[in-house]
Short mmCIF file of N, CA and C in Angstrom, two decimals:
data_model
loop_
_atom_site.label_atom_id
_atom_site.label_comp_id
_atom_site.label_asym_id
_atom_site.label_seq_id
_atom_site.Cartn_x
_atom_site.Cartn_y
_atom_site.Cartn_z
N MET P 1 13.14 -28.90 91.98
CA MET P 1 13.41 -28.34 93.38
C MET P 1 13.08 -26.93 93.60
N LEU P 2 12.39 -26.49 94.54
CA LEU P 2 11.73 -25.32 95.00
C LEU P 2 12.52 -24.71 96.19
N VAL P 3 13.54 -23.79 96.10
CA VAL P 3 14.34 -23.12 97.15
C VAL P 3 13.45 -21.93 97.66
N LYS P 4 13.33 -21.97 98.95
CA LYS P 4 12.31 -20.98 99.34
C LYS P 4 13.55 -20.13 100.50
N SER P 5 13.51 -18.99 100.42
CA SER P 5 14.55 -18.38 101.53
C SER P 5 14.11 -17.11 102.29
N ARG P 6 14.46 -16.73 103.32
CA ARG P 6 13.93 -15.67 104.15
C ARG P 6 15.08 -14.55 103.71
N VAL P 7 14.31 -13.41 103.33
CA VAL P 7 15.21 -12.05 102.91
C VAL P 7 14.64 -11.13 104.05
N PRO P 8 15.48 -10.24 104.34
CA PRO P 8 15.24 -8.88 104.84
C PRO P 8 13.84 -8.16 104.67
N GLU P 9 13.11 -7.37 105.49
CA GLU P 9 11.81 -7.15 105.24
C GLU P 9 11.88 -5.94 103.97
N SER P 10 13.10 -5.40 104.12
CA SER P 10 13.30 -4.29 103.11
C SER P 10 13.97 -4.53 101.56
N ALA P 11 14.03 -6.03 101.37
CA ALA P 11 14.91 -6.46 100.25
C ALA P 11 14.02 -6.42 98.90
N ASP P 12 14.73 -6.21 97.91
CA ASP P 12 14.32 -5.93 96.55
C ASP P 12 14.39 -7.75 96.10
N ASP P 13 13.74 -7.40 94.75
CA ASP P 13 13.85 -8.70 94.07
C ASP P 13 15.17 -9.52 93.95
N ILE P 14 15.20 -10.95 94.22
CA ILE P 14 16.85 -11.25 94.48
C ILE P 14 17.05 -12.09 92.85
N ASP P 15 18.41 -12.61 92.91
CA ASP P 15 18.75 -12.94 91.63
C ASP P 15 18.44 -14.75 91.52
N VAL P 16 17.85 -15.25 90.77
CA VAL P 16 17.83 -16.70 90.88
C VAL P 16 18.86 -17.48 90.17
N GLU P 17 19.60 -18.36 90.57
CA GLU P 17 20.85 -18.91 89.77
C GLU P 17 20.15 -19.56 88.90
N ASP P 18 21.03 -19.77 87.44
CA ASP P 18 20.37 -20.64 86.35
C ASP P 18 20.55 -22.25 86.60
N ASP P 19 21.47 -22.50 87.73
CA ASP P 19 21.21 -24.07 88.19
C ASP P 19 21.73 -24.15 89.76
N LEU P 20 21.12 -25.27 90.13
CA LEU P 20 21.33 -25.84 91.40
C LEU P 20 22.11 -27.10 91.55
N PHE P 21 23.22 -27.00 92.12
CA PHE P 21 24.15 -28.37 92.16
C PHE P 21 24.06 -28.80 90.82
N GLY P 22 24.25 -28.13 89.58
CA GLY P 22 24.43 -28.66 88.47
C GLY P 22 23.31 -28.93 87.71
N SER P 23 22.21 -28.73 88.14
CA SER P 23 20.84 -29.14 87.52
C SER P 23 20.42 -27.79 87.11
N PRO P 24 19.85 -27.64 85.72
CA PRO P 24 19.37 -26.31 85.30
C PRO P 24 17.97 -25.91 86.03
N ARG P 25 17.82 -24.90 85.52
CA ARG P 25 16.47 -24.49 86.20
C ARG P 25 15.35 -24.99 84.92
N LEU P 26 14.31 -24.93 85.60
CA LEU P 26 13.25 -25.42 84.69
C LEU P 26 12.92 -24.17 83.74
N PRO P 27 12.94 -24.25 82.33
CA PRO P 27 12.81 -23.17 81.22
C PRO P 27 11.16 -22.58 81.74
N GLY P 28 11.14 -21.02 81.55
CA GLY P 28 9.76 -20.55 81.33
C GLY P 28 9.47 -20.24 82.78
N GLU P 29 8.49 -19.82 82.73
CA GLU P 29 7.89 -19.16 83.96
C GLU P 29 6.64 -20.20 84.30
N PRO P 30 5.96 -20.45 85.46
CA PRO P 30 4.80 -21.20 85.88
C PRO P 30 3.57 -20.24 85.47
N ASP P 31 2.53 -21.05 85.35
CA ASP P 31 1.41 -20.31 85.02
C ASP P 31 0.93 -19.63 86.46
N SER P 32 1.02 -18.22 86.81
CA SER P 32 0.75 -17.60 88.00
C SER P 32 -0.42 -17.62 88.56
N GLU P 33 -1.65 -18.46 87.68
CA GLU P 33 -2.67 -19.01 88.39
C GLU P 33 -2.81 -20.22 89.28
N THR P 34 -1.76 -21.12 88.94
CA THR P 34 -1.77 -22.37 89.65
C THR P 34 -0.59 -22.53 90.42
N VAL P 35 0.74 -21.92 90.17
CA VAL P 35 1.95 -22.13 90.72
C VAL P 35 2.39 -20.86 91.25
N THR P 36 3.15 -20.74 92.54
CA THR P 36 3.71 -19.73 93.34
C THR P 36 4.85 -19.34 92.46
N ALA P 37 4.99 -17.83 92.29
CA ALA P 37 6.28 -17.36 91.58
C ALA P 37 7.67 -18.23 91.99
N ARG P 38 8.35 -18.28 90.81
CA ARG P 38 9.73 -18.84 91.23
C ARG P 38 10.69 -18.02 90.42
N ASP P 39 10.25 -16.66 90.27
CA ASP P 39 11.09 -15.99 89.59
C ASP P 39 12.07 -14.77 90.27
N GLY P 40 12.10 -15.46 91.48
CA GLY P 40 13.00 -14.52 92.57
C GLY P 40 12.34 -13.13 92.83
N SER P 41 11.13 -13.05 92.73
CA SER P 41 10.19 -11.68 93.33
C SER P 41 10.20 -12.07 94.53
N VAL P 42 10.44 -11.07 95.57
CA VAL P 42 10.03 -10.87 96.76
C VAL P 42 8.63 -10.68 97.16
N GLY P 43 7.96 -11.13 98.36
CA GLY P 43 6.77 -10.93 98.65
C GLY P 43 6.73 -11.50 100.03
N PRO P 44 5.31 -11.12 100.51
CA PRO P 44 4.90 -11.78 101.96
C PRO P 44 5.30 -13.18 101.97
N TRP P 45 5.21 -13.95 102.89
CA TRP P 45 5.49 -15.02 103.23
C TRP P 45 4.36 -16.13 102.83
N TRP P 46 3.14 -15.59 103.11
CA TRP P 46 1.84 -16.31 102.74
C TRP P 46 1.59 -16.48 101.05
N ASP P 47 2.43 -15.64 100.38
CA ASP P 47 2.16 -15.62 99.15
C ASP P 47 3.80 -16.59 98.25
N ARG P 48 4.69 -16.74 99.21
CA ARG P 48 5.56 -17.42 98.70
C ARG P 48 5.83 -18.65 99.30
N LEU P 49 5.46 -19.04 100.51
CA LEU P 49 5.61 -20.10 101.30
C LEU P 49 5.11 -21.44 100.73
N PRO P 50 3.81 -21.38 100.23
CA PRO P 50 3.12 -22.24 99.60
C PRO P 50 3.45 -22.55 98.40
N HIS P 51 3.40 -23.97 97.76
CA HIS P 51 3.63 -23.93 96.30
C HIS P 51 2.59 -23.55 95.37
N PHE P 52 1.37 -23.11 95.93
CA PHE P 52 0.33 -23.01 94.86
C PHE P 52 -0.60 -21.80 95.80
N PRO P 53 -0.78 -20.90 94.90
CA PRO P 53 -1.13 -19.34 95.19
C PRO P 53 -2.49 -19.61 96.12
N ILE P 54 -2.81 -19.01 97.26
CA ILE P 54 -4.08 -18.90 98.09
C ILE P 54 -5.23 -18.96 96.87
N GLY P 55 -6.24 -19.61 97.19
CA GLY P 55 -7.35 -19.29 96.23
C GLY P 55 -7.36 -20.39 95.03
N SER P 56 -6.00 -21.06 94.59
CA SER P 56 -6.15 -21.68 93.36
C SER P 56 -6.14 -23.07 93.56
N ALA P 57 -6.74 -24.32 93.08
CA ALA P 57 -6.65 -25.81 93.26
C ALA P 57 -5.25 -25.85 93.47
N PRO P 58 -4.99 -26.68 94.57
CA PRO P 58 -3.79 -27.21 94.70
C PRO P 58 -3.23 -28.20 93.74
N SER P 59 -2.16 -28.61 93.03
CA SER P 59 -1.65 -29.57 92.40
C SER P 59 -2.80 -29.51 90.94
N VAL P 60 -3.37 -30.83 90.80
CA VAL P 60 -4.12 -31.09 89.98
C VAL P 60 -5.64 -31.08 90.40
N GLY P 61 -6.08 -31.15 91.59
CA GLY P 61 -7.18 -30.60 92.29
C GLY P 61 -8.19 -31.94 92.40
N SER P 62 -7.99 -32.66 91.76
CA SER P 62 -8.81 -34.05 91.87
C SER P 62 -7.74 -35.23 92.22
N GLU P 63 -7.51 -35.61 93.46
CA GLU P 63 -6.26 -36.32 93.46
C GLU P 63 -6.09 -36.71 94.92
N LEU P 64 -5.24 -37.83 95.17
CA LEU P 64 -5.19 -38.57 96.67
C LEU P 64 -3.97 -38.09 97.26
N GLN P 65 -3.84 -38.02 98.41
CA GLN P 65 -2.39 -37.79 98.89
C GLN P 65 -2.05 -38.26 100.25
N SER P 66 -0.77 -38.70 100.37
CA SER P 66 -0.26 -39.06 101.56
C SER P 66 1.23 -38.79 101.76
N GLU P 67 1.53 -38.44 103.25
CA GLU P 67 2.77 -38.15 103.12
C GLU P 67 3.44 -38.95 104.44
N HIS P 68 4.74 -38.80 104.61
CA HIS P 68 5.18 -39.61 105.66
C HIS P 68 6.53 -38.92 106.21
N PHE P 69 6.87 -38.99 107.09
CA PHE P 69 7.97 -38.41 107.81
C PHE P 69 8.72 -39.20 108.47
N VAL P 70 9.98 -39.25 107.90
CA VAL P 70 11.24 -40.45 108.23
C VAL P 70 12.25 -39.50 109.17
N PRO P 71 12.80 -40.12 109.93
CA PRO P 71 13.70 -39.26 110.76
C PRO P 71 14.86 -39.16 109.70
N LEU P 72 15.63 -37.83 109.68
CA LEU P 72 16.70 -37.61 108.82
C LEU P 72 17.73 -38.38 108.90
N ARG P 73 18.22 -39.07 109.73
CA ARG P 73 19.03 -40.22 110.06
C ARG P 73 18.91 -41.27 109.35
N HIS P 74 17.59 -41.56 108.71
CA HIS P 74 17.15 -42.63 107.81
C HIS P 74 16.71 -42.47 106.69
N ALA P 75 16.94 -41.34 106.16
CA ALA P 75 16.34 -40.71 104.86
C ALA P 75 16.79 -41.69 103.76
N GLY P 76 18.16 -41.73 103.53
CA GLY P 76 18.79 -42.57 102.34
C GLY P 76 18.19 -43.89 102.33
N ALA P 77 18.20 -44.54 103.11
CA ALA P 77 17.36 -46.01 103.36
C ALA P 77 16.31 -45.99 102.90
N ALA P 78 15.67 -45.10 103.67
CA ALA P 78 13.86 -45.24 103.34
C ALA P 78 13.71 -44.63 101.79
N LEU P 79 14.38 -43.75 101.05
CA LEU P 79 14.35 -43.42 99.86
C LEU P 79 14.65 -44.87 99.07
N GLU P 80 15.59 -45.34 99.36
CA GLU P 80 15.83 -46.67 98.74
C GLU P 80 14.73 -47.48 98.64
N ALA P 81 14.27 -47.84 99.97
CA ALA P 81 13.09 -48.64 100.17
C ALA P 81 11.76 -47.89 99.23
N ILE P 82 11.57 -46.96 99.15
CA ILE P 82 10.49 -46.45 98.16
C ILE P 82 11.01 -46.90 96.77
N ARG P 83 11.98 -46.53 96.23
CA ARG P 83 12.47 -46.65 95.05
C ARG P 83 12.26 -48.10 94.64
N ALA P 84 12.35 -48.89 95.41
CA ALA P 84 12.34 -50.43 95.22
C ALA P 84 10.89 -50.66 94.40
N HIS P 85 10.01 -49.73 94.74
CA HIS P 85 8.48 -49.86 93.94
C HIS P 85 8.52 -49.04 93.02
N SER P 86 9.36 -48.53 92.42
CA SER P 86 9.23 -47.36 91.38
C SER P 86 8.24 -47.53 90.09
N ALA P 87 8.37 -48.99 89.79
CA ALA P 87 7.64 -49.31 88.69
C ALA P 87 6.00 -49.36 88.83
N ARG P 88 5.97 -49.91 90.21
CA ARG P 88 4.14 -49.78 90.59
C ARG P 88 4.23 -48.33 90.84
N LEU P 89 4.77 -47.36 91.14
CA LEU P 89 4.38 -45.92 91.60
C LEU P 89 4.01 -45.30 90.36
N GLN P 90 5.19 -45.44 89.48
CA GLN P 90 4.68 -44.71 88.16
C GLN P 90 3.52 -44.33 87.71
N PRO P 91 2.81 -45.54 87.34
CA PRO P 91 1.54 -45.36 86.80
C PRO P 91 0.48 -44.63 87.79
N LEU P 92 0.60 -44.64 89.19
CA LEU P 92 -0.40 -44.25 90.12
C LEU P 92 -0.13 -42.61 90.62
N LEU P 93 1.12 -42.08 90.07
CA LEU P 93 1.63 -40.88 91.23
C LEU P 93 1.39 -39.82 89.86
N HIS P 94 1.25 -38.82 90.47
CA HIS P 94 1.26 -37.26 89.79
C HIS P 94 2.61 -36.66 90.18
N VAL P 95 2.80 -36.69 91.28
CA VAL P 95 4.21 -36.06 91.59
C VAL P 95 4.24 -36.75 93.21
N CYS P 96 5.90 -36.53 93.40
CA CYS P 96 6.48 -36.67 94.91
C CYS P 96 7.44 -35.68 94.89
N GLU P 97 7.10 -35.12 96.06
CA GLU P 97 7.73 -34.02 96.85
C GLU P 97 8.61 -34.42 97.95
N LEU P 98 9.58 -33.89 98.07
CA LEU P 98 10.60 -34.37 99.46
C LEU P 98 10.78 -32.92 99.96
N ARG P 99 11.04 -32.85 100.96
CA ARG P 99 11.24 -31.61 102.11
C ARG P 99 11.44 -31.80 103.27
N THR P 100 12.73 -31.17 103.63
CA THR P 100 13.19 -31.48 105.32
C THR P 100 12.70 -30.45 106.17
N MET P 101 12.29 -30.98 107.46
CA MET P 101 11.67 -30.28 108.39
C MET P 101 12.26 -30.21 109.70
N ALA P 102 12.20 -29.10 110.40
CA ALA P 102 12.94 -29.17 111.67
C ALA P 102 12.03 -29.94 112.91
N GLY P 103 12.86 -30.38 113.51
CA GLY P 103 12.08 -31.24 114.55
C GLY P 103 11.27 -30.33 115.70
N ASP P 104 10.13 -30.80 116.49
CA ASP P 104 9.83 -30.19 117.48
C ASP P 104 9.44 -31.11 118.77
N GLU P 105 8.75 -30.35 119.81
CA GLU P 105 8.47 -31.02 120.78
C GLU P 105 6.80 -31.49 121.12
N LEU P 106 6.30 -31.30 120.16
CA LEU P 106 4.80 -31.18 119.78
C LEU P 106 4.42 -32.84 120.11
N TRP P 107 3.51 -32.83 121.07
CA TRP P 107 3.33 -34.70 121.10
C TRP P 107 2.99 -35.05 119.97
N LEU P 108 1.84 -34.57 119.43
CA LEU P 108 1.24 -35.69 118.34
C LEU P 108 2.21 -35.12 116.77
N SER P 109 2.89 -34.27 117.03
CA SER P 109 3.44 -33.83 115.38
C SER P 109 4.21 -34.98 115.22
N PRO P 110 4.35 -34.86 113.55
CA PRO P 110 5.09 -35.97 112.90
C PRO P 110 6.54 -35.51 112.89
N THR P 111 7.07 -34.66 113.32
CA THR P 111 8.31 -34.17 113.65
C THR P 111 8.76 -34.19 115.07
N GLN P 112 8.35 -34.60 115.92
CA GLN P 112 8.03 -34.65 116.94
C GLN P 112 9.46 -35.49 117.44
N GLY P 113 10.41 -34.76 117.90
CA GLY P 113 11.70 -35.15 118.56
C GLY P 113 13.17 -35.11 117.83
N GLU P 114 12.91 -34.94 116.53
CA GLU P 114 14.00 -35.00 115.71
C GLU P 114 13.60 -34.42 114.20
N ASP P 115 14.62 -33.64 113.46
CA ASP P 115 14.77 -33.39 112.26
C ASP P 115 14.05 -34.82 111.38
N VAL P 116 13.25 -34.35 110.18
CA VAL P 116 12.70 -35.54 109.32
C VAL P 116 12.80 -35.10 107.87
N LEU P 117 12.79 -35.82 107.04
CA LEU P 117 12.51 -35.84 105.49
C LEU P 117 11.02 -36.19 105.31
N CYS P 118 10.33 -35.41 104.77
CA CYS P 118 8.99 -35.43 104.60
C CYS P 118 8.91 -36.02 102.88
N VAL P 119 8.18 -37.05 102.76
CA VAL P 119 7.95 -37.75 101.22
C VAL P 119 6.47 -37.58 101.25
N ALA P 120 6.35 -36.79 100.33
CA ALA P 120 4.71 -36.37 100.03
C ALA P 120 4.53 -37.02 98.58
N PHE P 121 3.28 -37.68 98.74
CA PHE P 121 2.83 -38.47 97.20
C PHE P 121 1.60 -37.59 96.79
N THR P 122 1.17 -37.33 95.47
CA THR P 122 0.11 -36.69 95.19
C THR P 122 -0.15 -37.65 93.92
N TRP P 123 -1.05 -38.59 94.47
CA TRP P 123 -1.61 -39.92 93.58
C TRP P 123 -2.69 -39.38 92.45
N LYS P 124 -2.85 -40.20 91.72
CA LYS P 124 -3.93 -40.21 90.91
C LYS P 124 -4.97 -40.62 91.65
N LYS P 125 -6.50 -40.25 91.15
CA LYS P 125 -7.41 -40.56 92.06
C LYS P 125 -8.08 -42.15 91.62
N LEU P 126 -7.01 -42.87 92.13
CA LEU P 126 -7.42 -44.33 91.73
C LEU P 126 -7.58 -45.06 93.01
N ALA P 127 -8.53 -44.95 93.81
CA ALA P 127 -8.40 -45.15 95.04
C ALA P 127 -7.77 -46.79 95.38
N ALA P 128 -8.56 -47.54 95.01
CA ALA P 128 -7.95 -49.13 95.35
C ALA P 128 -6.70 -49.57 95.09
N PRO P 129 -6.08 -49.25 93.83
CA PRO P 129 -4.86 -49.56 93.62
C PRO P 129 -3.78 -48.83 94.44
N VAL P 130 -4.25 -47.38 94.67
CA VAL P 130 -3.46 -46.29 95.38
C VAL P 130 -3.20 -47.14 97.03
N LEU P 131 -4.27 -47.34 97.55
CA LEU P 131 -4.19 -48.04 99.06
C LEU P 131 -3.60 -49.14 99.08
N GLU P 132 -3.45 -49.98 97.90
CA GLU P 132 -3.01 -51.32 98.09
C GLU P 132 -1.34 -51.01 98.17
N LEU P 133 -1.06 -50.08 97.30
CA LEU P 133 0.53 -49.85 97.15
C LEU P 133 0.81 -48.97 98.39
N LEU P 134 0.00 -48.01 99.12
CA LEU P 134 0.48 -47.46 100.10
C LEU P 134 0.63 -48.45 101.28
N SER P 135 -0.02 -49.55 101.39
CA SER P 135 0.32 -50.62 102.28
C SER P 135 1.47 -51.18 102.30
N VAL P 136 1.91 -51.59 101.04
CA VAL P 136 3.22 -52.27 100.69
C VAL P 136 4.19 -50.90 101.00
N ILE P 137 4.11 -49.58 100.66
CA ILE P 137 4.98 -48.66 100.92
C ILE P 137 5.25 -48.61 102.09
N GLU P 138 4.23 -48.34 103.22
CA GLU P 138 3.89 -48.16 104.43
C GLU P 138 4.95 -49.37 105.55
N ARG P 139 4.80 -50.68 104.93
CA ARG P 139 5.55 -51.63 105.38
C ARG P 139 6.77 -51.34 105.00
N SER P 140 7.19 -51.11 103.84
CA SER P 140 8.61 -50.72 103.46
C SER P 140 9.18 -49.72 104.50
N LEU P 141 8.56 -48.71 104.89
CA LEU P 141 9.11 -47.57 105.63
C LEU P 141 9.16 -47.95 107.13
N SER P 142 8.47 -49.12 107.55
CA SER P 142 8.14 -49.44 108.90
C SER P 142 9.66 -49.19 109.66
N PRO P 143 10.69 -50.23 109.06
CA PRO P 143 11.93 -50.22 109.77
C PRO P 143 12.59 -48.56 110.09
N PHE P 144 11.92 -47.77 109.43
CA PHE P 144 12.45 -46.21 109.61
C PHE P 144 11.79 -45.30 110.28
N GLU P 145 10.76 -45.70 110.97
CA GLU P 145 10.07 -44.92 112.08
C GLU P 145 9.22 -43.74 111.20
N ALA P 146 8.70 -44.16 110.04
CA ALA P 146 8.15 -43.02 109.24
C ALA P 146 6.80 -43.05 109.78
N ARG P 147 6.57 -41.72 110.20
CA ARG P 147 5.03 -41.34 110.84
C ARG P 147 4.12 -40.48 109.62
N PRO P 148 2.84 -41.39 109.45
CA PRO P 148 1.99 -40.73 108.60
C PRO P 148 1.59 -39.37 108.89
N HIS P 149 0.91 -38.48 107.92
CA HIS P 149 0.40 -37.35 107.89
C HIS P 149 -0.93 -37.54 108.87
N TRP P 150 -1.26 -36.98 109.50
CA TRP P 150 -2.68 -37.33 110.47
C TRP P 150 -3.70 -37.04 109.46
N GLY P 151 -3.83 -35.94 108.67
CA GLY P 151 -4.76 -35.68 107.56
C GLY P 151 -4.75 -36.19 106.26
N LYS P 152 -3.88 -36.99 105.98
CA LYS P 152 -3.70 -37.86 104.62
C LYS P 152 -3.96 -39.34 104.93
N LEU P 153 -3.70 -39.97 103.80
CA LEU P 153 -3.93 -41.44 103.58
C LEU P 153 -2.98 -42.17 104.33
N THR P 154 -3.28 -43.23 104.76
CA THR P 154 -2.70 -44.17 105.78
C THR P 154 -3.28 -45.40 106.03
N SER P 155 -2.53 -46.62 106.05
CA SER P 155 -3.15 -47.75 106.15
C SER P 155 -2.85 -48.40 107.73
N LEU P 156 -2.13 -47.61 108.22
CA LEU P 156 -1.56 -47.83 109.78
C LEU P 156 -2.61 -48.08 110.59
N ASP P 157 -2.50 -49.01 111.50
CA ASP P 157 -3.43 -48.94 112.68
C ASP P 157 -3.08 -48.36 114.17
N ARG P 158 -4.04 -48.47 114.90
CA ARG P 158 -4.05 -48.03 116.28
C ARG P 158 -2.71 -48.34 117.11
N ASP P 159 -2.28 -49.74 116.74
CA ASP P 159 -1.06 -50.05 117.24
C ASP P 159 0.53 -49.47 116.79
N GLU P 160 0.27 -49.69 115.35
CA GLU P 160 1.33 -48.70 114.85
C GLU P 160 1.57 -47.23 115.21
N PHE P 161 0.35 -46.67 115.33
CA PHE P 161 0.25 -45.44 115.86
C PHE P 161 0.91 -45.46 117.36
N ASN P 162 0.80 -46.12 118.18
CA ASN P 162 1.33 -46.22 119.58
C ASN P 162 2.57 -46.45 119.56
N HIS P 163 3.25 -47.27 118.58
CA HIS P 163 4.75 -47.32 118.40
C HIS P 163 5.19 -46.05 117.98
N LEU P 164 4.63 -45.20 116.99
CA LEU P 164 5.55 -43.99 116.35
C LEU P 164 5.16 -42.89 117.17
N TYR P 165 4.30 -42.61 118.13
CA TYR P 165 4.03 -41.42 118.96
C TYR P 165 4.22 -41.94 120.32
N PRO P 166 5.15 -41.83 120.83
CA PRO P 166 5.67 -42.01 122.17
C PRO P 166 4.79 -41.34 123.44
N ARG P 167 4.26 -40.19 122.83
CA ARG P 167 3.67 -39.12 124.04
C ARG P 167 1.92 -39.68 123.79
N LEU P 168 1.34 -40.34 123.05
CA LEU P 168 0.25 -40.89 122.95
C LEU P 168 -0.45 -40.98 124.45
N PRO P 169 0.48 -41.75 125.19
CA PRO P 169 -0.18 -41.96 126.54
C PRO P 169 -0.50 -40.45 127.21
N SER P 170 0.21 -39.60 127.25
CA SER P 170 0.29 -38.64 128.18
C SER P 170 -0.83 -37.82 127.24
N PHE P 171 -1.16 -37.85 125.60
CA PHE P 171 -2.30 -37.06 125.10
C PHE P 171 -3.49 -37.59 125.58
N ARG P 172 -3.52 -38.92 125.65
CA ARG P 172 -4.64 -39.77 126.24
C ARG P 172 -5.26 -39.19 127.66
N ARG P 173 -4.24 -39.06 128.44
CA ARG P 173 -4.62 -38.59 129.71
C ARG P 173 -5.04 -37.25 129.76
N LEU P 174 -4.29 -36.37 128.90
CA LEU P 174 -4.98 -35.03 128.87
C LEU P 174 -6.65 -34.86 128.14
N VAL P 175 -6.71 -35.64 127.38
CA VAL P 175 -7.79 -35.62 126.78
C VAL P 175 -8.92 -36.13 127.94
N SER P 176 -8.68 -37.08 128.59
CA SER P 176 -9.74 -37.78 129.54
C SER P 176 -9.94 -36.60 130.45
N GLU P 177 -8.93 -35.67 130.74
CA GLU P 177 -8.85 -34.57 132.09
C GLU P 177 -9.86 -33.41 131.22
N ALA P 178 -9.28 -33.08 130.15
CA ALA P 178 -9.87 -31.67 129.73
C ALA P 178 -11.03 -31.91 128.70
N ASP P 179 -11.31 -33.04 128.16
CA ASP P 179 -12.53 -33.45 127.43
C ASP P 179 -13.30 -34.49 127.99
N ALA P 180 -13.68 -34.47 129.32
CA ALA P 180 -14.50 -35.48 129.80
C ALA P 180 -15.70 -35.94 129.01
N ASP P 181 -16.47 -34.75 128.51
CA ASP P 181 -17.66 -35.16 127.72
C ASP P 181 -17.33 -35.45 126.39
N ARG P 182 -16.21 -35.61 126.11
CA ARG P 182 -15.66 -36.02 124.73
C ARG P 182 -16.37 -35.34 123.68
N LYS P 183 -16.56 -34.30 123.58
CA LYS P 183 -16.96 -33.28 122.46
C LYS P 183 -15.98 -33.24 121.61
N PHE P 184 -14.69 -33.36 121.67
CA PHE P 184 -13.70 -33.14 120.50
C PHE P 184 -13.45 -34.55 120.09
N VAL P 185 -13.96 -35.51 120.42
CA VAL P 185 -13.71 -36.83 119.90
C VAL P 185 -14.41 -37.36 118.88
N SER P 186 -13.64 -37.73 117.63
CA SER P 186 -14.49 -38.39 116.29
C SER P 186 -14.09 -39.42 116.04
N PRO P 187 -15.12 -40.20 115.27
CA PRO P 187 -14.33 -41.69 115.07
C PRO P 187 -12.93 -41.87 114.86
N PHE P 188 -12.59 -40.97 113.68
CA PHE P 188 -10.67 -41.10 113.65
C PHE P 188 -10.28 -40.89 114.90
N SER P 189 -10.42 -40.69 115.96
CA SER P 189 -9.31 -40.42 116.78
C SER P 189 -9.68 -41.38 117.79
N GLU P 190 -10.89 -41.98 117.84
CA GLU P 190 -11.32 -43.15 118.66
C GLU P 190 -10.62 -44.35 118.03
N ARG P 191 -10.82 -44.25 116.75
CA ARG P 191 -9.89 -45.66 115.96
C ARG P 191 -8.17 -45.67 116.03
N LEU P 192 -7.78 -44.25 115.81
CA LEU P 192 -6.12 -44.33 115.85
C LEU P 192 -5.67 -43.85 117.35
N LEU P 193 -6.24 -43.27 118.03
CA LEU P 193 -5.74 -42.87 119.39
C LEU P 193 -6.31 -43.41 120.44
N ASP P 194 -7.17 -44.26 120.13
CA ASP P 194 -7.87 -44.97 121.62
C ASP P 194 -8.08 -44.01 122.37
N ILE P 195 -8.92 -43.18 122.28
CA ILE P 195 -9.44 -42.01 123.18
C ILE P 195 -10.80 -42.08 123.29
#
């Protein structure tokens, strides 16, 4: 678990607890070339907020990624639904990251409307079995209103996006007014957003 905190601008390095909720710290220090410092050293947000230092290859570098944003009120049930697929997940997965995020009011935001749990999968680069399992996982998450990340893998179609993003009609109207020449429309946005 990575715990990141905001500190006053004048703060010195902070002490890092030896355990968190009874779990011990990972021994040793990470390779500073590939992982952000986790030793309590204070630094600018752009050097501490990301998990991987700017300029380094994130994670393993050659991978597939998917993320799903589940309303926090459904987090426990959604994790149980994912856990049911653990035997199939394990051989295809590098890592699964869980993080909570505050809700916002942006029309196409995956956190629009309420606080969420983000379930991020970093997959091995095995496209066919990953996409097959991703479809199964997305069906399992469907009752929990899980929204996929716009820039990562998903098997969901236009109808499913319409259901998950209630402000899509407003966005379509805005696009038709502000981009009548369709300069900012792509095959991806046509397929999923119907614009």
